[in-house]
Amino acid sequence: MTPATNASADEQAEAARRLFAQECTFVRGAAQLPDLPEPELPEIAFAGRSNVGKSSLLNALTNRKSLARTSNTPGRTRELNFFDLAGRLMLVDLPGYGYARASKSEIARWNTTLRDYLRGRPNLQRLCLLIDSRHGIKAGDREMMELLDTSAVVYRVVLTKTDKPKAGELETLIKNVEKALKDHPAALPEPILTSARNGTGIAELRTDLAALANSA
């Protein structure tokens, strides 16, 4: 790699750090499509199973202690929650998979809303699909991957809690995930490894996502 390329990569990382250090404000929660904000900013959605570490990752990305928690109030558990990052990017926090306490009709209604959002949102640029590195790809993840493929939504697998597995276990997981991604046309080929606890991969993910933001 040439020195010029190194400087460019460093500049991109610094620009991403500055972007995610700016104000990030909760806009609204939307339980159905008419409630969505106007599609004015590029959107990046975050999805994953319950307890995958999504809130912790969003907090780490934005240097906040309770960003994602802002929307986790009663009544908002099955809403798409929108956060405006410096007027340049919209972060969308999707509910975790599985609603053990919800009725079948509620689950069906939410699944319809999610499907319609993914298929019809013109400014949705990327979805980050969070996978717990301790457990790998599960049935719910596979269902989401298939939905993203059929919806033609580009997505990046983000492995969370990578500080938890042993080195050998993590290497095996990465190989298995990369192999699985080859069968999914909407998936970007390389997962990003992260740990909200020790900061692994946070700068890399910021840089990856900042490239999709509106110019300052």
mmCIF file of C-alpha atoms in Angstrom:
data_model
loop_
_atom_site.group_PDB
_atom_site.id
_atom_site.type_symbol
_atom_site.label_atom_id
_atom_site.label_comp_id
_atom_site.label_asym_id
_atom_site.label_seq_id
_atom_site.Cartn_x
_atom_site.Cartn_y
_atom_site.Cartn_z
ATOM 1 C CA MET A 1 0.000 0.000 0.000
ATOM 2 C CA THR A 2 1.413 3.376 -0.968
ATOM 3 C CA PRO A 3 1.857 6.248 1.512
ATOM 4 C CA ALA A 4 -0.778 8.256 -0.402
ATOM 5 C CA THR A 5 -3.286 5.467 0.101
ATOM 6 C CA ASN A 6 -2.431 5.327 3.797
ATOM 7 C CA ALA A 7 -2.993 9.067 4.141
ATOM 8 C CA SER A 8 -6.318 8.782 2.331
ATOM 9 C CA ALA A 9 -7.468 5.959 4.598
ATOM 10 C CA ASP A 10 -6.434 7.943 7.672
ATOM 11 C CA GLU A 11 -8.313 10.986 6.403
ATOM 12 C CA GLN A 12 -11.429 8.920 5.783
ATOM 13 C CA ALA A 13 -11.262 7.440 9.274
ATOM 14 C CA GLU A 14 -10.835 10.883 10.834
ATOM 15 C CA ALA A 15 -13.734 12.313 8.820
ATOM 16 C CA ALA A 16 -15.895 9.396 9.962
ATOM 17 C CA ARG A 17 -14.864 9.929 13.581
ATOM 18 C CA ARG A 18 -15.830 13.600 13.356
ATOM 19 C CA LEU A 19 -19.174 12.774 11.757
ATOM 20 C CA PHE A 20 -20.179 10.282 14.436
ATOM 21 C CA ALA A 21 -19.012 12.663 17.177
ATOM 22 C CA GLN A 22 -21.617 15.233 16.119
ATOM 23 C CA GLU A 23 -25.101 15.603 17.525
ATOM 24 C CA CYS A 24 -27.357 12.591 17.053
ATOM 25 C CA THR A 25 -30.975 13.223 17.967
ATOM 26 C CA PHE A 26 -34.031 11.004 18.226
ATOM 27 C CA VAL A 27 -36.525 11.987 15.519
ATOM 28 C CA ARG A 28 -39.472 9.637 15.988
ATOM 29 C CA GLY A 29 -40.673 6.075 16.327
ATOM 30 C CA ALA A 30 -42.815 4.667 13.532
ATOM 31 C CA ALA A 31 -45.094 1.663 13.966
ATOM 32 C CA GLN A 32 -46.490 1.893 10.443
ATOM 33 C CA LEU A 33 -45.445 3.363 7.098
ATOM 34 C CA PRO A 34 -47.509 6.595 7.303
ATOM 35 C CA ASP A 35 -45.547 7.470 10.458
ATOM 36 C CA LEU A 36 -42.142 7.396 8.723
ATOM 37 C CA PRO A 37 -40.231 10.682 8.474
ATOM 38 C CA GLU A 38 -39.778 12.201 5.042
ATOM 39 C CA PRO A 39 -37.074 10.326 3.076
ATOM 40 C CA GLU A 40 -34.688 13.272 2.977
ATOM 41 C CA LEU A 41 -31.483 11.753 4.374
ATOM 42 C CA PRO A 42 -29.621 8.558 3.476
ATOM 43 C CA GLU A 43 -30.752 5.859 5.912
ATOM 44 C CA ILE A 44 -28.791 3.057 7.506
ATOM 45 C CA ALA A 45 -30.852 0.495 9.393
ATOM 46 C CA PHE A 46 -29.614 -1.773 12.184
ATOM 47 C CA ALA A 47 -31.226 -5.170 12.739
ATOM 48 C CA GLY A 48 -30.500 -8.263 14.795
ATOM 49 C CA ARG A 49 -31.838 -10.754 17.309
ATOM 50 C CA SER A 50 -32.847 -9.611 20.753
ATOM 51 C CA ASN A 51 -29.810 -9.218 23.022
ATOM 52 C CA VAL A 52 -27.423 -9.113 20.043
ATOM 53 C CA GLY A 53 -25.871 -5.934 21.428
ATOM 54 C CA LYS A 54 -27.510 -3.460 19.052
ATOM 55 C CA SER A 55 -28.046 -0.707 21.616
ATOM 56 C CA SER A 56 -24.461 -1.005 22.828
ATOM 57 C CA LEU A 57 -23.154 -0.850 19.266
ATOM 58 C CA LEU A 58 -25.220 2.246 18.420
ATOM 59 C CA ASN A 59 -24.017 3.915 21.606
ATOM 60 C CA ALA A 60 -20.395 3.077 20.760
ATOM 61 C CA LEU A 61 -20.742 4.340 17.183
ATOM 62 C CA THR A 62 -22.111 7.687 18.311
ATOM 63 C CA ASN A 63 -20.022 8.069 21.484
ATOM 64 C CA ARG A 64 -23.162 8.133 23.603
ATOM 65 C CA LYS A 65 -24.078 6.313 26.769
ATOM 66 C CA SER A 66 -27.798 6.070 26.136
ATOM 67 C CA LEU A 67 -28.614 6.968 22.516
ATOM 68 C CA ALA A 68 -30.494 3.777 21.670
ATOM 69 C CA ARG A 69 -32.125 3.713 25.098
ATOM 70 C CA THR A 70 -33.902 6.981 24.278
ATOM 71 C CA SER A 71 -36.481 5.137 22.212
ATOM 72 C CA ASN A 72 -36.819 2.043 24.373
ATOM 73 C CA THR A 73 -39.864 3.227 26.300
ATOM 74 C CA PRO A 74 -43.066 1.234 26.733
ATOM 75 C CA GLY A 75 -45.136 1.213 23.568
ATOM 76 C CA ARG A 76 -42.182 1.632 21.248
ATOM 77 C CA THR A 77 -40.842 -1.889 21.360
ATOM 78 C CA ARG A 78 -42.043 -2.706 17.844
ATOM 79 C CA GLU A 79 -41.318 0.590 16.147
ATOM 80 C CA LEU A 80 -38.662 1.707 13.714
ATOM 81 C CA ASN A 81 -36.751 4.371 15.624
ATOM 82 C CA PHE A 82 -35.069 7.150 13.659
ATOM 83 C CA PHE A 83 -31.993 9.125 14.753
ATOM 84 C CA ASP A 84 -30.678 12.131 12.817
ATOM 85 C CA LEU A 85 -26.871 12.261 12.743
ATOM 86 C CA ALA A 86 -25.765 15.846 12.132
ATOM 87 C CA GLY A 87 -28.332 16.340 9.379
ATOM 88 C CA ARG A 88 -26.274 14.063 7.146
ATOM 89 C CA LEU A 89 -27.374 10.532 7.938
ATOM 90 C CA MET A 90 -30.410 8.830 9.462
ATOM 91 C CA LEU A 91 -29.774 5.819 11.696
ATOM 92 C CA VAL A 92 -32.746 3.473 11.995
ATOM 93 C CA ASP A 93 -32.967 1.125 14.976
ATOM 94 C CA LEU A 94 -35.177 -1.868 14.146
ATOM 95 C CA PRO A 95 -36.700 -4.039 16.906
ATOM 96 C CA GLY A 96 -34.955 -7.285 17.777
ATOM 97 C CA TYR A 97 -36.231 -10.510 16.283
ATOM 98 C CA GLY A 98 -38.794 -12.532 18.143
ATOM 99 C CA TYR A 99 -41.633 -11.262 20.241
ATOM 100 C CA ALA A 100 -42.423 -13.978 22.740
ATOM 101 C CA ARG A 101 -45.020 -11.789 24.486
ATOM 102 C CA ALA A 102 -46.692 -10.532 21.301
ATOM 103 C CA SER A 103 -49.765 -12.027 19.705
ATOM 104 C CA LYS A 104 -49.604 -13.672 16.302
ATOM 105 C CA SER A 105 -51.564 -10.787 14.818
ATOM 106 C CA GLU A 106 -49.095 -8.264 16.246
ATOM 107 C CA ILE A 107 -46.157 -10.220 14.849
ATOM 108 C CA ALA A 108 -47.818 -10.486 11.436
ATOM 109 C CA ARG A 109 -48.569 -6.759 11.425
ATOM 110 C CA TRP A 110 -44.999 -5.881 12.329
ATOM 111 C CA ASN A 111 -43.540 -8.269 9.742
ATOM 112 C CA THR A 112 -45.677 -6.609 7.068
ATOM 113 C CA THR A 113 -44.489 -3.149 8.123
ATOM 114 C CA LEU A 114 -40.863 -4.263 8.098
ATOM 115 C CA ARG A 115 -41.165 -5.904 4.691
ATOM 116 C CA ASP A 116 -42.867 -2.849 3.205
ATOM 117 C CA TYR A 117 -40.215 -0.555 4.702
ATOM 118 C CA LEU A 118 -37.349 -2.599 3.277
ATOM 119 C CA ARG A 119 -38.921 -2.904 -0.158
ATOM 120 C CA GLY A 120 -40.273 0.602 -0.509
ATOM 121 C CA ARG A 121 -37.951 3.026 1.285
ATOM 122 C CA PRO A 122 -36.122 4.905 -1.509
ATOM 123 C CA ASN A 123 -33.383 6.382 0.688
ATOM 124 C CA LEU A 124 -32.440 3.167 2.531
ATOM 125 C CA GLN A 125 -28.791 2.817 1.577
ATOM 126 C CA ARG A 126 -27.619 -0.001 3.815
ATOM 127 C CA LEU A 127 -28.673 -2.380 6.549
ATOM 128 C CA CYS A 128 -26.274 -3.581 9.201
ATOM 129 C CA LEU A 129 -27.257 -7.110 10.198
ATOM 130 C CA LEU A 130 -25.877 -7.773 13.662
ATOM 131 C CA ILE A 131 -24.865 -11.336 14.496
ATOM 132 C CA ASP A 132 -23.766 -12.386 17.991
ATOM 133 C CA SER A 133 -20.286 -13.866 17.571
ATOM 134 C CA ARG A 134 -20.965 -16.325 20.399
ATOM 135 C CA HIS A 135 -23.851 -17.947 18.522
ATOM 136 C CA GLY A 136 -23.336 -17.385 14.790
ATOM 137 C CA ILE A 137 -26.107 -17.261 12.199
ATOM 138 C CA LYS A 138 -29.438 -18.515 13.548
ATOM 139 C CA ALA A 139 -32.814 -19.173 11.921
ATOM 140 C CA GLY A 140 -34.057 -15.622 12.473
ATOM 141 C CA ASP A 141 -30.914 -14.242 10.870
ATOM 142 C CA ARG A 142 -31.363 -16.469 7.845
ATOM 143 C CA GLU A 143 -34.953 -15.301 7.461
ATOM 144 C CA MET A 144 -33.813 -11.678 7.562
ATOM 145 C CA MET A 145 -31.060 -12.366 5.029
ATOM 146 C CA GLU A 146 -33.579 -13.909 2.651
ATOM 147 C CA LEU A 147 -35.908 -10.937 3.098
ATOM 148 C CA LEU A 148 -33.059 -8.529 2.361
ATOM 149 C CA ASP A 149 -32.107 -10.494 -0.746
ATOM 150 C CA THR A 150 -35.652 -10.426 -2.117
ATOM 151 C CA SER A 151 -35.984 -6.742 -1.174
ATOM 152 C CA ALA A 152 -32.663 -5.912 -2.886
ATOM 153 C CA VAL A 153 -31.366 -4.111 0.209
ATOM 154 C CA VAL A 154 -27.577 -4.101 0.439
ATOM 155 C CA TYR A 155 -26.467 -5.293 3.857
ATOM 156 C CA ARG A 156 -23.319 -5.790 5.862
ATOM 157 C CA VAL A 157 -23.039 -8.465 8.525
ATOM 158 C CA VAL A 158 -21.616 -6.975 11.709
ATOM 159 C CA LEU A 159 -20.366 -9.502 14.241
ATOM 160 C CA THR A 160 -20.907 -8.255 17.789
ATOM 161 C CA LYS A 161 -19.292 -9.163 21.117
ATOM 162 C CA THR A 162 -16.139 -10.481 19.407
ATOM 163 C CA ASP A 163 -14.274 -10.117 22.702
ATOM 164 C CA LYS A 164 -16.261 -13.076 24.067
ATOM 165 C CA PRO A 165 -15.314 -16.155 21.958
ATOM 166 C CA LYS A 166 -11.889 -17.753 22.042
ATOM 167 C CA ALA A 167 -9.600 -16.947 19.102
ATOM 168 C CA GLY A 168 -10.076 -20.327 17.424
ATOM 169 C CA GLU A 169 -13.847 -20.174 17.811
ATOM 170 C CA LEU A 170 -13.933 -16.695 16.293
ATOM 171 C CA GLU A 171 -11.841 -17.756 13.303
ATOM 172 C CA THR A 172 -14.203 -20.659 12.626
ATOM 173 C CA LEU A 173 -17.213 -18.366 12.920
ATOM 174 C CA ILE A 174 -15.753 -15.868 10.454
ATOM 175 C CA LYS A 175 -15.116 -18.612 7.897
ATOM 176 C CA ASN A 176 -18.648 -19.960 8.326
ATOM 177 C CA VAL A 177 -20.190 -16.505 7.964
ATOM 178 C CA GLU A 178 -18.138 -15.653 4.882
ATOM 179 C CA LYS A 179 -19.140 -18.966 3.324
ATOM 180 C CA ALA A 180 -22.818 -18.331 4.063
ATOM 181 C CA LEU A 181 -22.684 -14.824 2.591
ATOM 182 C CA LYS A 182 -21.681 -16.204 -0.800
ATOM 183 C CA ASP A 183 -25.221 -17.544 -1.169
ATOM 184 C CA HIS A 184 -26.824 -14.144 -0.539
ATOM 185 C CA PRO A 185 -26.680 -11.688 -3.453
ATOM 186 C CA ALA A 186 -27.547 -8.587 -1.414
ATOM 187 C CA ALA A 187 -24.830 -9.228 1.186
ATOM 188 C CA LEU A 188 -21.471 -7.495 1.126
ATOM 189 C CA PRO A 189 -18.812 -10.223 1.179
ATOM 190 C CA GLU A 190 -16.842 -9.318 4.305
ATOM 191 C CA PRO A 191 -18.293 -9.031 7.819
ATOM 192 C CA ILE A 192 -17.033 -6.360 10.190
ATOM 193 C CA LEU A 193 -15.930 -7.612 13.603
ATOM 194 C CA THR A 194 -16.911 -5.388 16.514
ATOM 195 C CA SER A 195 -16.909 -5.181 20.269
ATOM 196 C CA ALA A 196 -18.700 -2.308 21.956
ATOM 197 C CA ARG A 197 -16.882 -3.265 25.140
ATOM 198 C CA ASN A 198 -13.299 -2.776 23.919
ATOM 199 C CA GLY A 199 -13.904 -0.722 20.774
ATOM 200 C CA THR A 200 -12.830 -3.329 18.233
ATOM 201 C CA GLY A 201 -14.083 -2.496 14.745
ATOM 202 C CA ILE A 202 -15.972 0.663 15.726
ATOM 203 C CA ALA A 203 -13.712 2.963 13.691
ATOM 204 C CA GLU A 204 -13.905 0.593 10.714
ATOM 205 C CA LEU A 205 -17.695 0.510 10.844
ATOM 206 C CA ARG A 206 -17.896 4.296 11.158
ATOM 207 C CA THR A 207 -15.716 4.691 8.070
ATOM 208 C CA ASP A 208 -17.805 2.175 6.141
ATOM 209 C CA LEU A 209 -21.050 3.985 6.983
ATOM 210 C CA ALA A 210 -19.763 7.557 6.689
ATOM 211 C CA ALA A 211 -19.160 6.968 2.986
ATOM 212 C CA LEU A 212 -22.959 6.860 2.581
ATOM 213 C CA ALA A 213 -23.643 10.184 4.317
ATOM 214 C CA ASN A 214 -24.616 13.435 2.635
ATOM 215 C CA SER A 215 -21.759 15.885 2.152
ATOM 216 C CA ALA A 216 -21.237 18.398 4.928
#
